[in-house]
mmCIF file of C-alpha atoms in Angstrom:
data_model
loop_
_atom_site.group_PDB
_atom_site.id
_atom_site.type_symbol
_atom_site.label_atom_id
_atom_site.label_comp_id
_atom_site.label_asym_id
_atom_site.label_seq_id
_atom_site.Cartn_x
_atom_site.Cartn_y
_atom_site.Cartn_z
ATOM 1 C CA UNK A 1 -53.722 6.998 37.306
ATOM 2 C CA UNK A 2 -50.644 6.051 35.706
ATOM 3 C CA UNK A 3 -52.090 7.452 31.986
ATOM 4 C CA UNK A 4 -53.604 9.766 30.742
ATOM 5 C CA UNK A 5 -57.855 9.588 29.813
ATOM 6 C CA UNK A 6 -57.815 8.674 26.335
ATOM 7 C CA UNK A 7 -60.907 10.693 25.980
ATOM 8 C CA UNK A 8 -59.304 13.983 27.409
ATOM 9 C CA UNK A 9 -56.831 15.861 25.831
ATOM 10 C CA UNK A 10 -54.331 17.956 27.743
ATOM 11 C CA UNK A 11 -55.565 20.732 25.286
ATOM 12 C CA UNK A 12 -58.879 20.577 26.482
ATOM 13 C CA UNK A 13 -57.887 20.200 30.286
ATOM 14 C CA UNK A 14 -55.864 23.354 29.886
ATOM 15 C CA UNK A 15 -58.661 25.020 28.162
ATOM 16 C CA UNK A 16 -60.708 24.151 31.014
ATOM 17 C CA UNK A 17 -58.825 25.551 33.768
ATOM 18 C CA UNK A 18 -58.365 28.970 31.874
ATOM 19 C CA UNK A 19 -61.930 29.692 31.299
ATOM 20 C CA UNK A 20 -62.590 28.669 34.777
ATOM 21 C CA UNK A 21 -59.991 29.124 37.047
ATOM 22 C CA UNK A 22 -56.641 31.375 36.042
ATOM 23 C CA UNK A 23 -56.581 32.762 32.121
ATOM 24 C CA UNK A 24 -53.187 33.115 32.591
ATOM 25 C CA UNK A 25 -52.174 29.482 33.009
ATOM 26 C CA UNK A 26 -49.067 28.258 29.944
ATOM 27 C CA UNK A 27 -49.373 24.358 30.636
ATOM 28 C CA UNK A 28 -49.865 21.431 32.300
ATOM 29 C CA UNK A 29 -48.414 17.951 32.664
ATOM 30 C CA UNK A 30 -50.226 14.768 33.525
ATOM 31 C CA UNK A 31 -48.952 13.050 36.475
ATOM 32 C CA UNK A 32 -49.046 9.463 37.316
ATOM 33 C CA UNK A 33 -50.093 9.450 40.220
ATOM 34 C CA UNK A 34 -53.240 7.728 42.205
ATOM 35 C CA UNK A 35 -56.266 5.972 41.438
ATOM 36 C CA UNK A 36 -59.598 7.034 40.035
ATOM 37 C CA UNK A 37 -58.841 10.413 39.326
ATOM 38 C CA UNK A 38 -56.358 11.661 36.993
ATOM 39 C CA UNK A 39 -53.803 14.606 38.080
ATOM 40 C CA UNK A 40 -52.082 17.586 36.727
ATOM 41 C CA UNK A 41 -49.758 19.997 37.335
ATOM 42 C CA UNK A 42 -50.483 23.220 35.705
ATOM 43 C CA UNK A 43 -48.256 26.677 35.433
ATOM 44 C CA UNK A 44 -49.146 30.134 35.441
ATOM 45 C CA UNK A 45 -48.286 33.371 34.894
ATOM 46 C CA UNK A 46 -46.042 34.505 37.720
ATOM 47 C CA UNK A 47 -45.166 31.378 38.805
ATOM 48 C CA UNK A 48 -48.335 30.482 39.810
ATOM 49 C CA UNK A 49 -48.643 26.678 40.079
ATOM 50 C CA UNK A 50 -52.191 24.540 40.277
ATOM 51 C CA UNK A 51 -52.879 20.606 40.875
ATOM 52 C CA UNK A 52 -55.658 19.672 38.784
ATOM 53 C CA UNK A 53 -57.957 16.649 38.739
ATOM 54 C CA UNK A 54 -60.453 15.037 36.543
ATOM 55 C CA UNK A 55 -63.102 12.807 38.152
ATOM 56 C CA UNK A 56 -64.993 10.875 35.883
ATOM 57 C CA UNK A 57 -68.810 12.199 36.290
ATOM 58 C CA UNK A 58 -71.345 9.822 33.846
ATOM 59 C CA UNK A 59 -74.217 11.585 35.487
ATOM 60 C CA UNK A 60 -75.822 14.253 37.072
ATOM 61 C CA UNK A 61 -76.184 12.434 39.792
ATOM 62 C CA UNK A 62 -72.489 12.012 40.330
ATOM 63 C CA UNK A 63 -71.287 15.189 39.717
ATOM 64 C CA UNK A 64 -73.496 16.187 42.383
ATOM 65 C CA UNK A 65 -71.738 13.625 45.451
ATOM 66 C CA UNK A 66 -68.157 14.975 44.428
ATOM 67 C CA UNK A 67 -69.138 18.759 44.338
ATOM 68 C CA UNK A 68 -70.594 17.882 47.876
ATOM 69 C CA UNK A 69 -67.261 16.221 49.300
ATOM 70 C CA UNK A 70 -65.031 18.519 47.167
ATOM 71 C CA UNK A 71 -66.768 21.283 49.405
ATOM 72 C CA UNK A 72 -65.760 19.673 52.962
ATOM 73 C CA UNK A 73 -62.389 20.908 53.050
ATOM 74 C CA UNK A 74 -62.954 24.625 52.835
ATOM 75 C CA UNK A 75 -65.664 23.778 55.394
ATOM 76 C CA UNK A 76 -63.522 22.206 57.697
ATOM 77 C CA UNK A 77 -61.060 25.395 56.985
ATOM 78 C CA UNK A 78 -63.401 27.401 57.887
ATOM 79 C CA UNK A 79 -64.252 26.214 61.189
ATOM 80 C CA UNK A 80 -59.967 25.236 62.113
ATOM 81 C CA UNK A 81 -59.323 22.795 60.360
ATOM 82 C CA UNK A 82 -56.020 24.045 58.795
ATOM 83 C CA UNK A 83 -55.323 20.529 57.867
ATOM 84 C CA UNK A 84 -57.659 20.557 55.292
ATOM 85 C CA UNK A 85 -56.469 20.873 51.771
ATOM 86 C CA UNK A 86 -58.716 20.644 48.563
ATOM 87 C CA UNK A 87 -60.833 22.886 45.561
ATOM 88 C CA UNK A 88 -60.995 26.533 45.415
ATOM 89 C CA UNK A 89 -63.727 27.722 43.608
ATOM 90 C CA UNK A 90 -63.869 28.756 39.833
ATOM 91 C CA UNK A 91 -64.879 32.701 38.899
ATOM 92 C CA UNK A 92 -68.198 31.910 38.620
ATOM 93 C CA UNK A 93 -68.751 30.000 42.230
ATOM 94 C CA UNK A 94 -68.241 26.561 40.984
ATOM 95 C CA UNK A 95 -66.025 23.773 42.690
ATOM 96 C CA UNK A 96 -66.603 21.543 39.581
ATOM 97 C CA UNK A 97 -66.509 22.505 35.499
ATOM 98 C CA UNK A 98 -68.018 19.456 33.715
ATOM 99 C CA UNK A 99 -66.057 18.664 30.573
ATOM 100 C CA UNK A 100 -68.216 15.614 28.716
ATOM 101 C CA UNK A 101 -68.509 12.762 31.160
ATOM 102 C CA UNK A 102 -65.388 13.976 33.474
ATOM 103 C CA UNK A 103 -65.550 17.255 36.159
ATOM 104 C CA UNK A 104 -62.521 19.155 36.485
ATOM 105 C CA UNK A 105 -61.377 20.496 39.510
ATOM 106 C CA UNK A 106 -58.246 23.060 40.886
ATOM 107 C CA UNK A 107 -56.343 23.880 44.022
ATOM 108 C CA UNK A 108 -53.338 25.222 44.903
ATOM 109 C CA UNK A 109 -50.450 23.611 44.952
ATOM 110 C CA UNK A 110 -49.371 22.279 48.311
ATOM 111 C CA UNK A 111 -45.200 22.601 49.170
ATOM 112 C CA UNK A 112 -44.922 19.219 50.692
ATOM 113 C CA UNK A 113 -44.019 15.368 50.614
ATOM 114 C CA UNK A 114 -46.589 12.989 50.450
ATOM 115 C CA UNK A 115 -46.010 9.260 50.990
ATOM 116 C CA UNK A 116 -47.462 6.144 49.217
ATOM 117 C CA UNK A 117 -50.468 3.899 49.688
ATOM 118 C CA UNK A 118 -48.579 1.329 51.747
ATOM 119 C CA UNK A 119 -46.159 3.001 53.353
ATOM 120 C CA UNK A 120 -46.083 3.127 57.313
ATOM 121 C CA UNK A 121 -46.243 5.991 59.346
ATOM 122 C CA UNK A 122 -43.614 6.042 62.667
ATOM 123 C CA UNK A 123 -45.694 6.947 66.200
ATOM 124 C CA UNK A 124 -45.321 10.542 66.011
ATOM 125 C CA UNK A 125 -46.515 10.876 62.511
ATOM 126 C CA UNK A 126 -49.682 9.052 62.917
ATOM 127 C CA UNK A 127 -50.164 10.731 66.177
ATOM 128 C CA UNK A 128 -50.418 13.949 64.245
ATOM 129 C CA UNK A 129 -53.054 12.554 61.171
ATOM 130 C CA UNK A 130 -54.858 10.963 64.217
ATOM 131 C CA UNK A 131 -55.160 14.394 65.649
ATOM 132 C CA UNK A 132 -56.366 15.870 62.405
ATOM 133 C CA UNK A 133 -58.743 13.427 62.183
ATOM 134 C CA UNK A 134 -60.164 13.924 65.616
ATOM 135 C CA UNK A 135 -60.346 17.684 64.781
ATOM 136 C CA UNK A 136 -62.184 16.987 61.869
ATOM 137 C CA UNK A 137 -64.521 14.283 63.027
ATOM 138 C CA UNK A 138 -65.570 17.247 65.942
ATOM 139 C CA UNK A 139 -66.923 19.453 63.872
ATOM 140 C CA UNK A 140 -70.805 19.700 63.341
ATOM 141 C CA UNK A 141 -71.074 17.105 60.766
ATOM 142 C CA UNK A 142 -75.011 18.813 60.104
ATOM 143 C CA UNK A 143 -73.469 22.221 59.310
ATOM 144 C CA UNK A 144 -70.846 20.515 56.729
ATOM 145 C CA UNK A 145 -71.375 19.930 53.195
ATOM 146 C CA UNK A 146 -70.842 16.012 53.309
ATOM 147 C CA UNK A 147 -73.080 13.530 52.058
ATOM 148 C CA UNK A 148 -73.878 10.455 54.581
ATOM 149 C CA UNK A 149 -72.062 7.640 53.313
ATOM 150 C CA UNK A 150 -74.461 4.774 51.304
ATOM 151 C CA UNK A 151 -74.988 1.208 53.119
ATOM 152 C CA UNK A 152 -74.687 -0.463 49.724
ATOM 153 C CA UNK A 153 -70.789 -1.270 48.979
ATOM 154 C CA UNK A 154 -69.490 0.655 46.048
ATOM 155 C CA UNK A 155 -69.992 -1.346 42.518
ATOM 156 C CA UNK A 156 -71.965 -4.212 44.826
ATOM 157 C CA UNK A 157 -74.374 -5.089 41.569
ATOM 158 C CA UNK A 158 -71.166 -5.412 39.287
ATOM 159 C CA UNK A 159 -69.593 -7.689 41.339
ATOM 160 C CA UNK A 160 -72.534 -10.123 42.321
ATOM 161 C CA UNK A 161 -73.025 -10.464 38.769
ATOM 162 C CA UNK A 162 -69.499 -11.170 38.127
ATOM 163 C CA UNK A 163 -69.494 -13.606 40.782
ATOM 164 C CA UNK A 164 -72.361 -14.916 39.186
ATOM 165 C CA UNK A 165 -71.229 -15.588 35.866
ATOM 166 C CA UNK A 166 -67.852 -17.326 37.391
ATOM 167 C CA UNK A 167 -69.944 -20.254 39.256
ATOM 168 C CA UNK A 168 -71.898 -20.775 36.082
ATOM 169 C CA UNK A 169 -68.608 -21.091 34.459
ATOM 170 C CA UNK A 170 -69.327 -18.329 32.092
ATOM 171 C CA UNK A 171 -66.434 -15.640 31.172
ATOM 172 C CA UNK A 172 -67.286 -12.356 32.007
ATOM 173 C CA UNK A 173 -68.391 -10.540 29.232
ATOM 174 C CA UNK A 174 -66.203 -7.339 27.764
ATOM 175 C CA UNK A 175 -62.476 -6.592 26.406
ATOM 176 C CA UNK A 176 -60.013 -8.404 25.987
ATOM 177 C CA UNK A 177 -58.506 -8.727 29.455
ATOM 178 C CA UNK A 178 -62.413 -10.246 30.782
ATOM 179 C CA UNK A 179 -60.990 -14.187 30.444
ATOM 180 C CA UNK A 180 -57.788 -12.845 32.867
ATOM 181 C CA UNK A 181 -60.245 -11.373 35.133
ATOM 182 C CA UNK A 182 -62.740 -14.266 35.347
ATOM 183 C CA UNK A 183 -59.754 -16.849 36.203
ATOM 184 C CA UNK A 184 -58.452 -14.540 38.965
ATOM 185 C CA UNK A 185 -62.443 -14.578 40.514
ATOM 186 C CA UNK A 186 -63.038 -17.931 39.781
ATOM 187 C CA UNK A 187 -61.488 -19.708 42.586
ATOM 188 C CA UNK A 188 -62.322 -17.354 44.957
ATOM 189 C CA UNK A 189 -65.874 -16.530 44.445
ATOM 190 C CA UNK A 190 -67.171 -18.494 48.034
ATOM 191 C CA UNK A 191 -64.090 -15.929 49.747
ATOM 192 C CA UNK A 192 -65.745 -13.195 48.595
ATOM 193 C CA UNK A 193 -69.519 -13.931 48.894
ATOM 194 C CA UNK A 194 -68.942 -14.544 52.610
ATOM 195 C CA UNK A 195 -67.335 -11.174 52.779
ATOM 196 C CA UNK A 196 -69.901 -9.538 51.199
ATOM 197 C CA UNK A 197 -72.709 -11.500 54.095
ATOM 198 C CA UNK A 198 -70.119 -9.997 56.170
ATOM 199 C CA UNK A 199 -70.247 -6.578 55.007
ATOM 200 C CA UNK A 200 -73.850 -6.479 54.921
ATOM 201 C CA UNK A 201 -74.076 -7.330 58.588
ATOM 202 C CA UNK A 202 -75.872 -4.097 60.815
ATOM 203 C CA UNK A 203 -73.049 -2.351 62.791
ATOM 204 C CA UNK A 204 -74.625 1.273 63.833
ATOM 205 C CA UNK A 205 -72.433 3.904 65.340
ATOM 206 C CA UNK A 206 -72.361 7.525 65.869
ATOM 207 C CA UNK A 207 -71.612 8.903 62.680
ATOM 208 C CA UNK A 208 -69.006 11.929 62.282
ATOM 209 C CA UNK A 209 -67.445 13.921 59.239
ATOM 210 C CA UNK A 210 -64.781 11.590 57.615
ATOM 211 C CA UNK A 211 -62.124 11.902 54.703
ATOM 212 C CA UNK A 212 -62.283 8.348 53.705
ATOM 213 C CA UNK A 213 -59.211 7.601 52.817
ATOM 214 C CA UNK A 214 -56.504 9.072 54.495
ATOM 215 C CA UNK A 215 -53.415 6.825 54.016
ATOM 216 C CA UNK A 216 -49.747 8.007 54.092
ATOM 217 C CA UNK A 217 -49.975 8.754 49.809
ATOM 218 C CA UNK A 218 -53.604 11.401 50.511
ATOM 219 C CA UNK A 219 -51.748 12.951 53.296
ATOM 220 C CA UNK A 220 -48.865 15.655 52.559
ATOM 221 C CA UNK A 221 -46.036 16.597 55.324
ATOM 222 C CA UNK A 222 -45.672 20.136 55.184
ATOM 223 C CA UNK A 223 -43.675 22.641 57.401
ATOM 224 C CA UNK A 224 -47.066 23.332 59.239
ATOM 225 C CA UNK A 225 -47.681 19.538 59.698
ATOM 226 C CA UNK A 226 -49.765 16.889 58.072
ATOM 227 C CA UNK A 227 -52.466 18.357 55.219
ATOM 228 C CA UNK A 228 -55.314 16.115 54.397
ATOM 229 C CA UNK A 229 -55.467 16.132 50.649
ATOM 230 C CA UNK A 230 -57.853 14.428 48.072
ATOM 231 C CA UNK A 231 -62.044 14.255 49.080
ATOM 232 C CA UNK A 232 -63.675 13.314 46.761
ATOM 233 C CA UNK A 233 -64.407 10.025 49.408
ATOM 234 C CA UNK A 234 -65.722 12.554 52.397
ATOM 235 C CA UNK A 235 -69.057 11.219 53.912
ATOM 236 C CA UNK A 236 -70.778 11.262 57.591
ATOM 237 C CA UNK A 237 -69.592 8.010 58.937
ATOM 238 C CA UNK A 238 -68.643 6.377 61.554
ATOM 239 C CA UNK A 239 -65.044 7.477 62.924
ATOM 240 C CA UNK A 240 -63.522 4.012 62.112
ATOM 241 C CA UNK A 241 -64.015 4.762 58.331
ATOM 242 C CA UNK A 242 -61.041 6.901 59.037
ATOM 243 C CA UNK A 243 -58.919 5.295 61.836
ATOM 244 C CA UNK A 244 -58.784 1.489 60.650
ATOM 245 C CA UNK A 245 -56.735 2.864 57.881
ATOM 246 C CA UNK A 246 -54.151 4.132 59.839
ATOM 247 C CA UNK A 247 -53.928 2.058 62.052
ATOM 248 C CA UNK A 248 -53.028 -0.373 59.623
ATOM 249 C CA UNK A 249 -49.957 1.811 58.387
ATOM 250 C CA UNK A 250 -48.511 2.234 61.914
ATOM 251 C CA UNK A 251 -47.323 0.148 65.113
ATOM 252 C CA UNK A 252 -49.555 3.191 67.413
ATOM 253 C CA UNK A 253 -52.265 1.928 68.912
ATOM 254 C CA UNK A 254 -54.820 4.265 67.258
ATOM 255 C CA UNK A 255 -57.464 2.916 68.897
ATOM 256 C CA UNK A 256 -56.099 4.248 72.463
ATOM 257 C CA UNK A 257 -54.785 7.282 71.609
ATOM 258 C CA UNK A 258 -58.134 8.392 69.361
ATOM 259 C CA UNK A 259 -60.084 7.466 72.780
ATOM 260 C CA UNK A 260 -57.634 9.277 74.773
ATOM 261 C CA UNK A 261 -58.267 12.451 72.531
ATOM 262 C CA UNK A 262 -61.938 12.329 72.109
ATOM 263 C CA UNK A 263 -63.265 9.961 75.216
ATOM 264 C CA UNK A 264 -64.705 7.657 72.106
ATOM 265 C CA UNK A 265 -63.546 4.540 72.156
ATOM 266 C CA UNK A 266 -63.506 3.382 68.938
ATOM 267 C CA UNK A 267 -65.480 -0.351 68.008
ATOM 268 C CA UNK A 268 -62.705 -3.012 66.829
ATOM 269 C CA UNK A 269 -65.603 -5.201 65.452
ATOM 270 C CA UNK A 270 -66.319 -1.793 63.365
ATOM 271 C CA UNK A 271 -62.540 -1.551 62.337
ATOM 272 C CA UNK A 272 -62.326 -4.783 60.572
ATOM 273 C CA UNK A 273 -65.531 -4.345 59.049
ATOM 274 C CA UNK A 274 -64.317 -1.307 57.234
ATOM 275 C CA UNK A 275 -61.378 -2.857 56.424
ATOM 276 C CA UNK A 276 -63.194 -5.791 54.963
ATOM 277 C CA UNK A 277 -65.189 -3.438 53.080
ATOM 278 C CA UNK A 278 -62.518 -1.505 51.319
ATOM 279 C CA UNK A 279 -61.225 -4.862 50.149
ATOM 280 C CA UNK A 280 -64.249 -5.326 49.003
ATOM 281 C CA UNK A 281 -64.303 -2.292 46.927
ATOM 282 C CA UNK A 282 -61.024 -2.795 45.379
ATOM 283 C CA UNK A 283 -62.395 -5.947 43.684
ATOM 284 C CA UNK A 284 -65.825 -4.428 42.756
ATOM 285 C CA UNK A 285 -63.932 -1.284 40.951
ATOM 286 C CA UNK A 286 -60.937 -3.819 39.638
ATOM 287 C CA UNK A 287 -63.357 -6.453 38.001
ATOM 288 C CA UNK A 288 -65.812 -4.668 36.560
ATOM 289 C CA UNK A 289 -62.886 -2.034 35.437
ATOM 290 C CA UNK A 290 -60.418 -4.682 33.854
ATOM 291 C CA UNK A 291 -63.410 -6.601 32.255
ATOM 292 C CA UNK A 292 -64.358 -3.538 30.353
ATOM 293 C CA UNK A 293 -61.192 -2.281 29.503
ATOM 294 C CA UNK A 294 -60.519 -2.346 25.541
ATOM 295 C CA UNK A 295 -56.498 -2.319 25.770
ATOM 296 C CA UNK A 296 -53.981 -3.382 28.724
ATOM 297 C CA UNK A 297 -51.698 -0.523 29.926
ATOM 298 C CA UNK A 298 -49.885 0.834 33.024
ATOM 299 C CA UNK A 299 -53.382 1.162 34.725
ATOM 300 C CA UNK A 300 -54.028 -2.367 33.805
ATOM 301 C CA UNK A 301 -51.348 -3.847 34.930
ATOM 302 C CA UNK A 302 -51.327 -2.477 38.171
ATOM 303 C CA UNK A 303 -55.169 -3.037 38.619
ATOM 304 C CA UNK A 304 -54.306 -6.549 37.629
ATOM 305 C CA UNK A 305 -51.755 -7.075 40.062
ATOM 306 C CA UNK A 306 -53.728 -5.319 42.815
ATOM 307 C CA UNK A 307 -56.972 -7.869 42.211
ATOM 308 C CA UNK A 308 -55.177 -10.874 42.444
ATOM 309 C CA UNK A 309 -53.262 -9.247 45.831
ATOM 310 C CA UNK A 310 -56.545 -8.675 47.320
ATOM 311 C CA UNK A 311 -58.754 -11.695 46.398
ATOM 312 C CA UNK A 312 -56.013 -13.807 48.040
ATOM 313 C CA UNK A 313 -55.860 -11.468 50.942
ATOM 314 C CA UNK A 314 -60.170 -12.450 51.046
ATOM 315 C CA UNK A 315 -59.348 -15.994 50.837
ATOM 316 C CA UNK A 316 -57.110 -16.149 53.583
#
């Protein structure tokens, strides 16, 4: 996120990482960076240096999921995964320390470049994510932490709803940026109500361990290759949860050279689906995010632009 939560302080992030993680830590600066979570980077004694992360948590319920995925990647570590990059527990066990309605989180800082959301990856570096992805879709998804994914598409009740109030010609109800929101939907509303028939369509398939979202900005290039980073998304699902997503941010046939690695092919009805879906998301998390907003600010403006990106990408 591009600013800070307005309902937690630095101060009390800080304070949160000392009492659970490293006493000695001086300070830490919010980064804008991502989407969903907010980020820190935090300084110790020594020269110690931590990447910290608020998730916001409004229930018990919640907090429950993310301490789940946050667990996957010392999982996969521990069976050879070394691609695997996430938490480290607090001093009393914990992967989470609720704070309010957020739940911090720490790991160490990773010596690295990571890319952005749309950049593209050249052959040989989405060889080597598709590789760590293979490695970590083989591993015994019973024995790992990881929640099966849900059917239902994420924020599915927001959106009908929205959708509903657009073709009564009704405003969506909220802040101040609702009426910007509800002319962006408007003329798109039968665009996305066929995509959602779509998504709800029955495609079954072998379901594996999978990060979620592992485009070029969640994955870091270090001098011991590419480190999956960020998993708070990591369900059992099928293996094109993963792969559609590179594939779309390379010229590699991913497909192939998945099935070459693994002898699954993977389903290209199965691959658009799940890049239908995430569309999908994107609006459900956008609308229901920008109609409730009380201000506009960086995160606005960028959620703004990314809506009306993606409802025209649903139209065509």
């Amino acid at each position: 996120m591009q600013s800070p939560p307005r309902d937690l302080p630095d101060a009390d992030v800080l304070d949160v990482v000392r009492r659970g993680w490293d006493a000695t830590t001086l300070s830490l600066t919010h980064l804008p960076v991502g989407y969903g979570s907010h980020h820190w980077a935090a300084t110790a004694a020594g020269g110690r240096r931590w990447f910290v992360t608020a998730d916001a948590t409004p229930d018990d319920g919640t907090v429950e999921a993310l301490a789940a995925a946050y667990a996957v990647p010392a999982a996969a570590r521990a069976h050879g995964v070394a691609g695997a990059h996430g938490p480290v527990a607090a001093a009393d066990g914990a992967l989470l320390h609720r704070h309010g309605t957020w739940s911090v989180s720490v790991q160490p800082w990773l010596d690295g470049a990571a890319g952005g959301f749309s950049d593209r990856w050249p052959d040989a570096g989405a060889e080597a994510v598709v590789r760590l992805l293979a490695d970590l879709h083989a591993l015994d998804a019973p024995s790992t932490p990881a929640r099966p994914e849900d059917p239902a598409l994420p924020g599915v009740d927001g959106l009908v709803a929205a959708l509903d109030r657009c073709e009564r010609d009704e405003p969506l109800a909220g802040g101040p940026l609702a009426g910007v929101v509800t002319g962006l939907l408007r003329p798109h509303t039968a665009a996305v109500r066929e995509a959602l028939r779509e998504d709800a369509a029955d495609l079954p398939g072998a379901t594996v361990l999978t990060h979620g979202e592992p485009h070029p900005g969640n994955v870091v290039l270090t001098a011991d290759g590419p480190v999956l980073v960020d998993w708070d998304t990591a369900r059992r699902a099928e293996p094109e949860r993963d792969l559609w997503l590179v594939a779309a941010r390379t010229d590699l046939d991913v497909a192939a050279f998945y099935a070459d690695l693994t002898g699954r092919t993977p389903s290209p009805a199965r691959m658009r689906r799940r890049e239908r879906r995430w569309a999908l998301a994107d609006v459900a998390a956008y609308v229901v995010d920008l109609a409730a907003a009380p201000a506009e600010d960086a995160d606005t403006a960028w959620q703004l632009r990314s809506l009306r990106g993606t409802l025209e990408e649903l139209g065509r």
